[in-house]
C-alpha cells in the first residue's frame, strides 16, 4: 500500500463512506484502510492464488465532474493511487464508468473491498471486479495461423472467422484411372459394348464416330440465314 491516506475523509454520510480532501477524522481513515491492509488476501508472490483473480476494477456511478474537471479527476485518481502508484485509468464518459488497472490482482482486491460504496467526489461509487484475464492466450498468437507448407485442398475460410475456427481439409480429388483407361481405349469407327445384354436389360453399345464420317454426315458448310431486307426509305 502506498501514498498518504490522511488526505481522504471517510466519515459516514447517507450510508456511504466518504473520501474527500480534508484534515478531519483522519484517525477513522487510517483505521478503515488499516483493516484492509491487515486482511488476508493471499501472498502476492503466490501466482497460483491469483490465477483466477482480475487485476482491474470497474467503478460505476461516477460524478460528471470527474470527466469534466481536471482537478476533480486528479482527486479521483489519488484515491486509487493509495493502493498502487502505478495504477492506470480508462475513463468511459458515455457510461459514467472508469476502469482502474492495477499492477497486481492483490491491489485490485484491496481497492474493491475498501472503496466499494464510498463517496468520492460527491457520489457514492460502486466497485466491481473486472473479468479475469485469460493468461493462456498470452502465450499464443491470437491471429489465425497459416496452414502448413504442404499441398492441401482447404475449404476457403469465412469472411470473419469466428474464435476457434480451424481450416477444414477437403478430400483430395478422386481420379478414376480405370475410367480414363477405358475412354482412351475407345477407337473411332468401332462399336464398344458397355453393358452386356441380360434377360431383363438390353445391351448398351457405343459407336464412336470418326471425324471424316461426321464431316460427311453434317457437311462442312453451315446454312446461311437470309438477311432481313431493310424497308425502303422515303425521300
PDB file of C-alpha atoms in Angstrom:
ATOM      1  CA  UNK A   1       0.000   0.000   0.000  1.00  0.00           C
ATOM      2  CA  UNK A   2       1.414   3.407  -0.962  1.00  0.00           C
ATOM      3  CA  UNK A   3       0.553   7.081  -0.615  1.00  0.00           C
ATOM      4  CA  UNK A   4      -0.800   9.224   2.197  1.00  0.00           C
ATOM      5  CA  UNK A   5      -4.264   8.063   3.330  1.00  0.00           C
ATOM      6  CA  UNK A   6      -4.670  11.130   5.557  1.00  0.00           C
ATOM      7  CA  UNK A   7      -5.808  13.152   2.532  1.00  0.00           C
ATOM      8  CA  UNK A   8      -9.179  11.392   2.424  1.00  0.00           C
ATOM      9  CA  UNK A   9     -12.155  11.563   4.774  1.00  0.00           C
ATOM     10  CA  UNK A  10     -14.345   8.504   5.289  1.00  0.00           C
ATOM     11  CA  UNK A  11     -16.980   9.839   7.700  1.00  0.00           C
ATOM     12  CA  UNK A  12     -20.403   8.196   7.328  1.00  0.00           C
ATOM     13  CA  UNK A  13     -22.992  10.120   5.252  1.00  0.00           C
ATOM     14  CA  UNK A  14     -26.194   8.618   3.804  1.00  0.00           C
ATOM     15  CA  UNK A  15     -24.947   5.057   4.354  1.00  0.00           C
ATOM     16  CA  UNK A  16     -21.951   5.817   2.145  1.00  0.00           C
ATOM     17  CA  UNK A  17     -18.308   6.145   3.128  1.00  0.00           C
ATOM     18  CA  UNK A  18     -16.608   9.416   2.181  1.00  0.00           C
ATOM     19  CA  UNK A  19     -13.201  10.045   0.584  1.00  0.00           C
ATOM     20  CA  UNK A  20     -12.671  13.784   0.140  1.00  0.00           C
ATOM     21  CA  UNK A  21      -9.833  16.204   0.752  1.00  0.00           C
ATOM     22  CA  UNK A  22      -9.620  17.486   4.274  1.00  0.00           C
ATOM     23  CA  UNK A  23      -7.896  17.116   7.611  1.00  0.00           C
ATOM     24  CA  UNK A  24     -10.734  15.936   9.875  1.00  0.00           C
ATOM     25  CA  UNK A  25     -11.475  12.423  11.115  1.00  0.00           C
ATOM     26  CA  UNK A  26      -8.082  11.209   9.894  1.00  0.00           C
ATOM     27  CA  UNK A  27      -7.979   8.515  12.549  1.00  0.00           C
ATOM     28  CA  UNK A  28     -11.056   6.855  11.061  1.00  0.00           C
ATOM     29  CA  UNK A  29      -9.400   6.890   7.634  1.00  0.00           C
ATOM     30  CA  UNK A  30      -6.301   5.163   8.947  1.00  0.00           C
ATOM     31  CA  UNK A  31      -8.378   2.592  10.798  1.00  0.00           C
ATOM     32  CA  UNK A  32     -10.526   1.870   7.734  1.00  0.00           C
ATOM     33  CA  UNK A  33      -7.567   1.386   5.421  1.00  0.00           C
ATOM     34  CA  UNK A  34      -5.581  -0.454   8.066  1.00  0.00           C
ATOM     35  CA  UNK A  35      -8.354  -3.038   8.228  1.00  0.00           C
ATOM     36  CA  UNK A  36      -7.860  -3.646   4.517  1.00  0.00           C
ATOM     37  CA  UNK A  37      -4.090  -3.838   4.943  1.00  0.00           C
ATOM     38  CA  UNK A  38      -4.445  -6.438   7.670  1.00  0.00           C
ATOM     39  CA  UNK A  39      -6.924  -8.620   5.805  1.00  0.00           C
ATOM     40  CA  UNK A  40      -5.599 -11.867   4.373  1.00  0.00           C
ATOM     41  CA  UNK A  41      -5.996 -11.827   0.609  1.00  0.00           C
ATOM     42  CA  UNK A  42      -3.132 -14.158  -0.194  1.00  0.00           C
ATOM     43  CA  UNK A  43       0.563 -13.914  -0.772  1.00  0.00           C
ATOM     44  CA  UNK A  44       1.480 -11.545  -3.654  1.00  0.00           C
ATOM     45  CA  UNK A  45       4.301 -13.912  -4.575  1.00  0.00           C
ATOM     46  CA  UNK A  46       1.924 -16.864  -4.852  1.00  0.00           C
ATOM     47  CA  UNK A  47       0.945 -16.655  -8.518  1.00  0.00           C
ATOM     48  CA  UNK A  48      -1.289 -19.718  -8.272  1.00  0.00           C
ATOM     49  CA  UNK A  49      -3.512 -17.880  -5.796  1.00  0.00           C
ATOM     50  CA  UNK A  50      -4.126 -15.030  -8.260  1.00  0.00           C
ATOM     51  CA  UNK A  51      -4.604 -17.092 -11.408  1.00  0.00           C
ATOM     52  CA  UNK A  52      -8.388 -16.635 -11.283  1.00  0.00           C
ATOM     53  CA  UNK A  53      -8.383 -13.049  -9.961  1.00  0.00           C
ATOM     54  CA  UNK A  54      -8.535  -9.970 -12.217  1.00  0.00           C
ATOM     55  CA  UNK A  55      -6.139  -7.066 -11.899  1.00  0.00           C
ATOM     56  CA  UNK A  56      -8.742  -4.418 -12.807  1.00  0.00           C
ATOM     57  CA  UNK A  57     -11.733  -2.842 -11.073  1.00  0.00           C
ATOM     58  CA  UNK A  58     -14.794  -1.339 -12.777  1.00  0.00           C
ATOM     59  CA  UNK A  59     -16.018   1.770 -10.937  1.00  0.00           C
ATOM     60  CA  UNK A  60     -19.596   2.899 -11.620  1.00  0.00           C
ATOM     61  CA  UNK A  61     -21.801   5.853 -10.647  1.00  0.00           C
ATOM     62  CA  UNK A  62     -19.020   8.355 -11.303  1.00  0.00           C
ATOM     63  CA  UNK A  63     -19.695  12.065 -10.845  1.00  0.00           C
ATOM     64  CA  UNK A  64     -19.815  14.096 -14.055  1.00  0.00           C
ATOM     65  CA  UNK A  65     -17.207  16.470 -12.663  1.00  0.00           C
ATOM     66  CA  UNK A  66     -14.645  13.648 -12.762  1.00  0.00           C
ATOM     67  CA  UNK A  67     -14.858  13.641 -16.564  1.00  0.00           C
ATOM     68  CA  UNK A  68     -15.093  17.436 -16.978  1.00  0.00           C
ATOM     69  CA  UNK A  69     -12.838  18.958 -14.327  1.00  0.00           C
ATOM     70  CA  UNK A  70      -9.116  18.021 -14.409  1.00  0.00           C
ATOM     71  CA  UNK A  71      -8.683  18.833 -10.712  1.00  0.00           C
ATOM     72  CA  UNK A  72     -11.597  16.598  -9.724  1.00  0.00           C
ATOM     73  CA  UNK A  73     -10.267  13.846 -11.973  1.00  0.00           C
ATOM     74  CA  UNK A  74      -6.866  14.094 -10.308  1.00  0.00           C
ATOM     75  CA  UNK A  75      -8.541  13.880  -6.896  1.00  0.00           C
ATOM     76  CA  UNK A  76     -10.403  10.762  -8.048  1.00  0.00           C
ATOM     77  CA  UNK A  77      -7.177   9.159  -9.241  1.00  0.00           C
ATOM     78  CA  UNK A  78      -5.394   9.874  -5.968  1.00  0.00           C
ATOM     79  CA  UNK A  79      -7.960   7.755  -4.122  1.00  0.00           C
ATOM     80  CA  UNK A  80      -6.834   4.682  -6.067  1.00  0.00           C
ATOM     81  CA  UNK A  81      -3.149   5.596  -6.135  1.00  0.00           C
ATOM     82  CA  UNK A  82      -3.108   4.946  -2.408  1.00  0.00           C
ATOM     83  CA  UNK A  83      -3.249   1.234  -3.242  1.00  0.00           C
ATOM     84  CA  UNK A  84      -0.890   1.228  -6.228  1.00  0.00           C
ATOM     85  CA  UNK A  85       1.205   4.116  -7.532  1.00  0.00           C
ATOM     86  CA  UNK A  86       1.486   2.542 -10.990  1.00  0.00           C
ATOM     87  CA  UNK A  87      -2.283   2.303 -11.451  1.00  0.00           C
ATOM     88  CA  UNK A  88      -3.768   3.384 -14.801  1.00  0.00           C
ATOM     89  CA  UNK A  89      -7.260   4.609 -15.672  1.00  0.00           C
ATOM     90  CA  UNK A  90      -9.648   4.248 -18.608  1.00  0.00           C
ATOM     91  CA  UNK A  91     -12.370   6.904 -18.345  1.00  0.00           C
ATOM     92  CA  UNK A  92     -15.609   5.872 -20.089  1.00  0.00           C
ATOM     93  CA  UNK A  93     -17.613   9.083 -20.066  1.00  0.00           C
ATOM     94  CA  UNK A  94     -20.601   7.764 -22.023  1.00  0.00           C
ATOM     95  CA  UNK A  95     -21.149   5.001 -19.453  1.00  0.00           C
ATOM     96  CA  UNK A  96     -20.138   7.061 -16.403  1.00  0.00           C
ATOM     97  CA  UNK A  97     -17.640   4.360 -15.575  1.00  0.00           C
ATOM     98  CA  UNK A  98     -13.908   4.090 -15.026  1.00  0.00           C
ATOM     99  CA  UNK A  99     -11.748   1.018 -15.497  1.00  0.00           C
ATOM    100  CA  UNK A 100      -8.912   1.043 -12.973  1.00  0.00           C
ATOM    101  CA  UNK A 101      -5.967  -1.183 -13.905  1.00  0.00           C
ATOM    102  CA  UNK A 102      -3.610  -2.264 -11.141  1.00  0.00           C
ATOM    103  CA  UNK A 103      -0.167  -3.824 -11.430  1.00  0.00           C
ATOM    104  CA  UNK A 104      -1.220  -6.860  -9.362  1.00  0.00           C
ATOM    105  CA  UNK A 105      -4.553  -8.520  -8.515  1.00  0.00           C
ATOM    106  CA  UNK A 106      -3.877  -8.071  -4.786  1.00  0.00           C
ATOM    107  CA  UNK A 107      -4.121  -4.291  -5.124  1.00  0.00           C
ATOM    108  CA  UNK A 108      -7.342  -4.635  -7.116  1.00  0.00           C
ATOM    109  CA  UNK A 109      -8.921  -6.797  -4.406  1.00  0.00           C
ATOM    110  CA  UNK A 110      -7.948  -4.391  -1.617  1.00  0.00           C
ATOM    111  CA  UNK A 111      -9.205  -1.376  -3.564  1.00  0.00           C
ATOM    112  CA  UNK A 112     -12.525  -3.076  -4.254  1.00  0.00           C
ATOM    113  CA  UNK A 113     -13.036  -4.046  -0.608  1.00  0.00           C
ATOM    114  CA  UNK A 114     -12.032  -0.613   0.665  1.00  0.00           C
ATOM    115  CA  UNK A 115     -13.714   1.765  -1.795  1.00  0.00           C
ATOM    116  CA  UNK A 116     -16.976  -0.026  -2.590  1.00  0.00           C
ATOM    117  CA  UNK A 117     -19.928   2.255  -1.717  1.00  0.00           C
ATOM    118  CA  UNK A 118     -17.585   5.058  -0.695  1.00  0.00           C
ATOM    119  CA  UNK A 119     -18.477   8.653  -1.503  1.00  0.00           C
ATOM    120  CA  UNK A 120     -15.877  10.008  -3.895  1.00  0.00           C
ATOM    121  CA  UNK A 121     -16.174  13.463  -5.457  1.00  0.00           C
ATOM    122  CA  UNK A 122     -19.781  13.807  -4.346  1.00  0.00           C
ATOM    123  CA  UNK A 123     -21.223  10.455  -5.451  1.00  0.00           C
ATOM    124  CA  UNK A 124     -21.359   7.009  -3.873  1.00  0.00           C
ATOM    125  CA  UNK A 125     -19.263   4.869  -6.202  1.00  0.00           C
ATOM    126  CA  UNK A 126     -19.644   1.148  -6.787  1.00  0.00           C
ATOM    127  CA  UNK A 127     -16.618  -1.072  -7.357  1.00  0.00           C
ATOM    128  CA  UNK A 128     -16.770  -4.395  -9.183  1.00  0.00           C
ATOM    129  CA  UNK A 129     -14.047  -6.799 -10.184  1.00  0.00           C
ATOM    130  CA  UNK A 130     -13.401  -6.919 -13.918  1.00  0.00           C
ATOM    131  CA  UNK A 131     -13.361 -10.108 -15.942  1.00  0.00           C
ATOM    132  CA  UNK A 132     -10.311 -12.249 -15.153  1.00  0.00           C
ATOM    133  CA  UNK A 133      -7.620 -12.227 -17.795  1.00  0.00           C
ATOM    134  CA  UNK A 134      -7.104 -15.468 -19.664  1.00  0.00           C
ATOM    135  CA  UNK A 135      -3.361 -15.967 -19.263  1.00  0.00           C
ATOM    136  CA  UNK A 136      -3.384 -18.949 -21.584  1.00  0.00           C
ATOM    137  CA  UNK A 137      -3.903 -16.562 -24.503  1.00  0.00           C
ATOM    138  CA  UNK A 138      -0.857 -14.503 -23.564  1.00  0.00           C
ATOM    139  CA  UNK A 139       1.442 -17.307 -24.704  1.00  0.00           C
ATOM    140  CA  UNK A 140      -0.294 -17.875 -28.026  1.00  0.00           C
ATOM    141  CA  UNK A 141      -0.731 -15.718 -31.079  1.00  0.00           C
ATOM    142  CA  UNK A 142      -4.388 -14.602 -31.323  1.00  0.00           C
ATOM    143  CA  UNK A 143      -4.190 -14.360 -35.117  1.00  0.00           C
ATOM    144  CA  UNK A 144      -5.355 -17.053 -37.495  1.00  0.00           C
ATOM    145  CA  UNK A 145      -2.357 -19.221 -38.335  1.00  0.00           C
ATOM    146  CA  UNK A 146      -1.370 -20.141 -41.871  1.00  0.00           C
ATOM    147  CA  UNK A 147      -1.682 -23.792 -42.852  1.00  0.00           C
ATOM    148  CA  UNK A 148       1.385 -25.972 -43.032  1.00  0.00           C
ATOM    149  CA  UNK A 149       3.532 -25.651 -46.139  1.00  0.00           C
ATOM    150  CA  UNK A 150       2.161 -28.769 -47.763  1.00  0.00           C
ATOM    151  CA  UNK A 151      -0.105 -29.351 -50.737  1.00  0.00           C
ATOM    152  CA  UNK A 152      -3.567 -29.132 -49.263  1.00  0.00           C
ATOM    153  CA  UNK A 153      -7.061 -28.740 -50.593  1.00  0.00           C
ATOM    154  CA  UNK A 154      -8.539 -26.383 -47.978  1.00  0.00           C
ATOM    155  CA  UNK A 155     -12.044 -25.041 -47.828  1.00  0.00           C
ATOM    156  CA  UNK A 156     -11.956 -21.245 -48.003  1.00  0.00           C
ATOM    157  CA  UNK A 157     -12.405 -19.594 -44.574  1.00  0.00           C
ATOM    158  CA  UNK A 158     -15.400 -17.317 -43.919  1.00  0.00           C
ATOM    159  CA  UNK A 159     -15.065 -13.556 -44.260  1.00  0.00           C
ATOM    160  CA  UNK A 160     -14.809 -13.171 -40.478  1.00  0.00           C
ATOM    161  CA  UNK A 161     -13.565 -16.434 -38.969  1.00  0.00           C
ATOM    162  CA  UNK A 162     -15.083 -16.989 -35.509  1.00  0.00           C
ATOM    163  CA  UNK A 163     -12.971 -17.675 -32.457  1.00  0.00           C
ATOM    164  CA  UNK A 164     -11.590 -21.184 -32.536  1.00  0.00           C
ATOM    165  CA  UNK A 165     -12.144 -21.660 -36.270  1.00  0.00           C
ATOM    166  CA  UNK A 166      -9.760 -24.149 -37.837  1.00  0.00           C
ATOM    167  CA  UNK A 167      -9.216 -24.892 -41.516  1.00  0.00           C
ATOM    168  CA  UNK A 168     -11.006 -27.994 -42.719  1.00  0.00           C
ATOM    169  CA  UNK A 169      -9.118 -30.227 -45.103  1.00  0.00           C
ATOM    170  CA  UNK A 170     -11.162 -31.112 -48.159  1.00  0.00           C
ATOM    171  CA  UNK A 171     -10.874 -34.585 -49.577  1.00  0.00           C
ATOM    172  CA  UNK A 172      -8.473 -34.909 -52.466  1.00  0.00           C
ATOM    173  CA  UNK A 173      -9.963 -35.095 -55.969  1.00  0.00           C
ATOM    174  CA  UNK A 174     -10.818 -38.650 -56.970  1.00  0.00           C
ATOM    175  CA  UNK A 175      -9.144 -39.756 -60.198  1.00  0.00           C
ATOM    176  CA  UNK A 176     -10.613 -42.906 -61.678  1.00  0.00           C
ATOM    177  CA  UNK A 177      -7.741 -44.288 -63.691  1.00  0.00           C
ATOM    178  CA  UNK A 178      -9.841 -47.238 -64.856  1.00  0.00           C
ATOM    179  CA  UNK A 179     -12.331 -44.863 -66.416  1.00  0.00           C
ATOM    180  CA  UNK A 180      -9.573 -42.877 -68.102  1.00  0.00           C
ATOM    181  CA  UNK A 181      -8.052 -46.078 -69.497  1.00  0.00           C
ATOM    182  CA  UNK A 182     -11.435 -47.223 -70.802  1.00  0.00           C
ATOM    183  CA  UNK A 183     -12.038 -43.875 -72.505  1.00  0.00           C
ATOM    184  CA  UNK A 184      -8.582 -43.964 -74.080  1.00  0.00           C
ATOM    185  CA  UNK A 185      -9.249 -47.447 -75.454  1.00  0.00           C
ATOM    186  CA  UNK A 186     -12.317 -46.308 -77.392  1.00  0.00           C
ATOM    187  CA  UNK A 187     -11.316 -46.457 -81.051  1.00  0.00           C
ATOM    188  CA  UNK A 188     -13.254 -44.303 -83.525  1.00  0.00           C
ATOM    189  CA  UNK A 189     -15.249 -46.317 -86.042  1.00  0.00           C
ATOM    190  CA  UNK A 190     -15.705 -49.325 -83.797  1.00  0.00           C
ATOM    191  CA  UNK A 191     -18.573 -50.427 -81.577  1.00  0.00           C
ATOM    192  CA  UNK A 192     -17.894 -50.746 -77.850  1.00  0.00           C
ATOM    193  CA  UNK A 193     -20.216 -52.710 -75.621  1.00  0.00           C
ATOM    194  CA  UNK A 194     -20.534 -51.024 -72.242  1.00  0.00           C
ATOM    195  CA  UNK A 195     -23.165 -53.336 -70.788  1.00  0.00           C
ATOM    196  CA  UNK A 196     -23.907 -56.856 -71.878  1.00  0.00           C
ATOM    197  CA  UNK A 197     -27.422 -57.906 -72.637  1.00  0.00           C
ATOM    198  CA  UNK A 198     -29.312 -59.836 -69.964  1.00  0.00           C
ATOM    199  CA  UNK A 199     -32.757 -61.373 -69.780  1.00  0.00           C
ATOM    200  CA  UNK A 200     -34.200 -58.238 -68.187  1.00  0.00           C
ATOM    201  CA  UNK A 201     -31.884 -55.500 -69.521  1.00  0.00           C
ATOM    202  CA  UNK A 202     -30.775 -54.559 -73.022  1.00  0.00           C
ATOM    203  CA  UNK A 203     -27.186 -54.177 -74.062  1.00  0.00           C
ATOM    204  CA  UNK A 204     -25.542 -50.729 -74.152  1.00  0.00           C
ATOM    205  CA  UNK A 205     -23.292 -50.247 -77.165  1.00  0.00           C
ATOM    206  CA  UNK A 206     -21.430 -47.038 -78.024  1.00  0.00           C
ATOM    207  CA  UNK A 207     -20.473 -46.331 -81.657  1.00  0.00           C
ATOM    208  CA  UNK A 208     -17.562 -43.889 -81.867  1.00  0.00           C
ATOM    209  CA  UNK A 209     -17.817 -41.712 -84.973  1.00  0.00           C
ATOM    210  CA  UNK A 210     -14.763 -40.668 -86.916  1.00  0.00           C
ATOM    211  CA  UNK A 211     -14.202 -37.042 -87.806  1.00  0.00           C
ATOM    212  CA  UNK A 212     -14.399 -37.791 -91.527  1.00  0.00           C
ATOM    213  CA  UNK A 213     -17.741 -39.543 -91.209  1.00  0.00           C
ATOM    214  CA  UNK A 214     -19.091 -36.723 -89.078  1.00  0.00           C
ATOM    215  CA  UNK A 215     -17.930 -34.214 -91.675  1.00  0.00           C
ATOM    216  CA  UNK A 216     -19.616 -36.159 -94.496  1.00  0.00           C
ATOM    217  CA  UNK A 217     -22.821 -36.519 -92.462  1.00  0.00           C
ATOM    218  CA  UNK A 218     -23.277 -32.893 -91.458  1.00  0.00           C
ATOM    219  CA  UNK A 219     -21.193 -31.205 -94.148  1.00  0.00           C
ATOM    220  CA  UNK A 220     -18.588 -28.551 -93.710  1.00  0.00           C
ATOM    221  CA  UNK A 221     -20.845 -25.735 -94.835  1.00  0.00           C
ATOM    222  CA  UNK A 222     -23.366 -24.338 -92.446  1.00  0.00           C
ATOM    223  CA  UNK A 223     -26.659 -22.984 -93.755  1.00  0.00           C
ATOM    224  CA  UNK A 224     -26.698 -19.242 -94.069  1.00  0.00           C
ATOM    225  CA  UNK A 225     -29.525 -17.259 -92.570  1.00  0.00           C
ATOM    226  CA  UNK A 226     -31.113 -14.868 -95.087  1.00  0.00           C
ATOM    227  CA  UNK A 227     -30.660 -11.248 -94.173  1.00  0.00           C
ATOM    228  CA  UNK A 228     -33.837  -9.326 -93.486  1.00  0.00           C
ATOM    229  CA  UNK A 229     -34.394  -6.670 -96.086  1.00  0.00           C
ATOM    230  CA  UNK A 230     -34.463  -3.134 -94.832  1.00  0.00           C
ATOM    231  CA  UNK A 231     -37.608  -1.131 -95.619  1.00  0.00           C
ATOM    232  CA  UNK A 232     -37.324   1.362 -98.420  1.00  0.00           C
ATOM    233  CA  UNK A 233     -36.602   4.862 -97.315  1.00  0.00           C
ATOM    234  CA  UNK A 234     -38.957   7.602 -98.310  1.00  0.00           C
ATOM    235  CA  UNK A 235     -37.325  10.564 -99.971  1.00  0.00           C
TER     236      UNK A 235
END
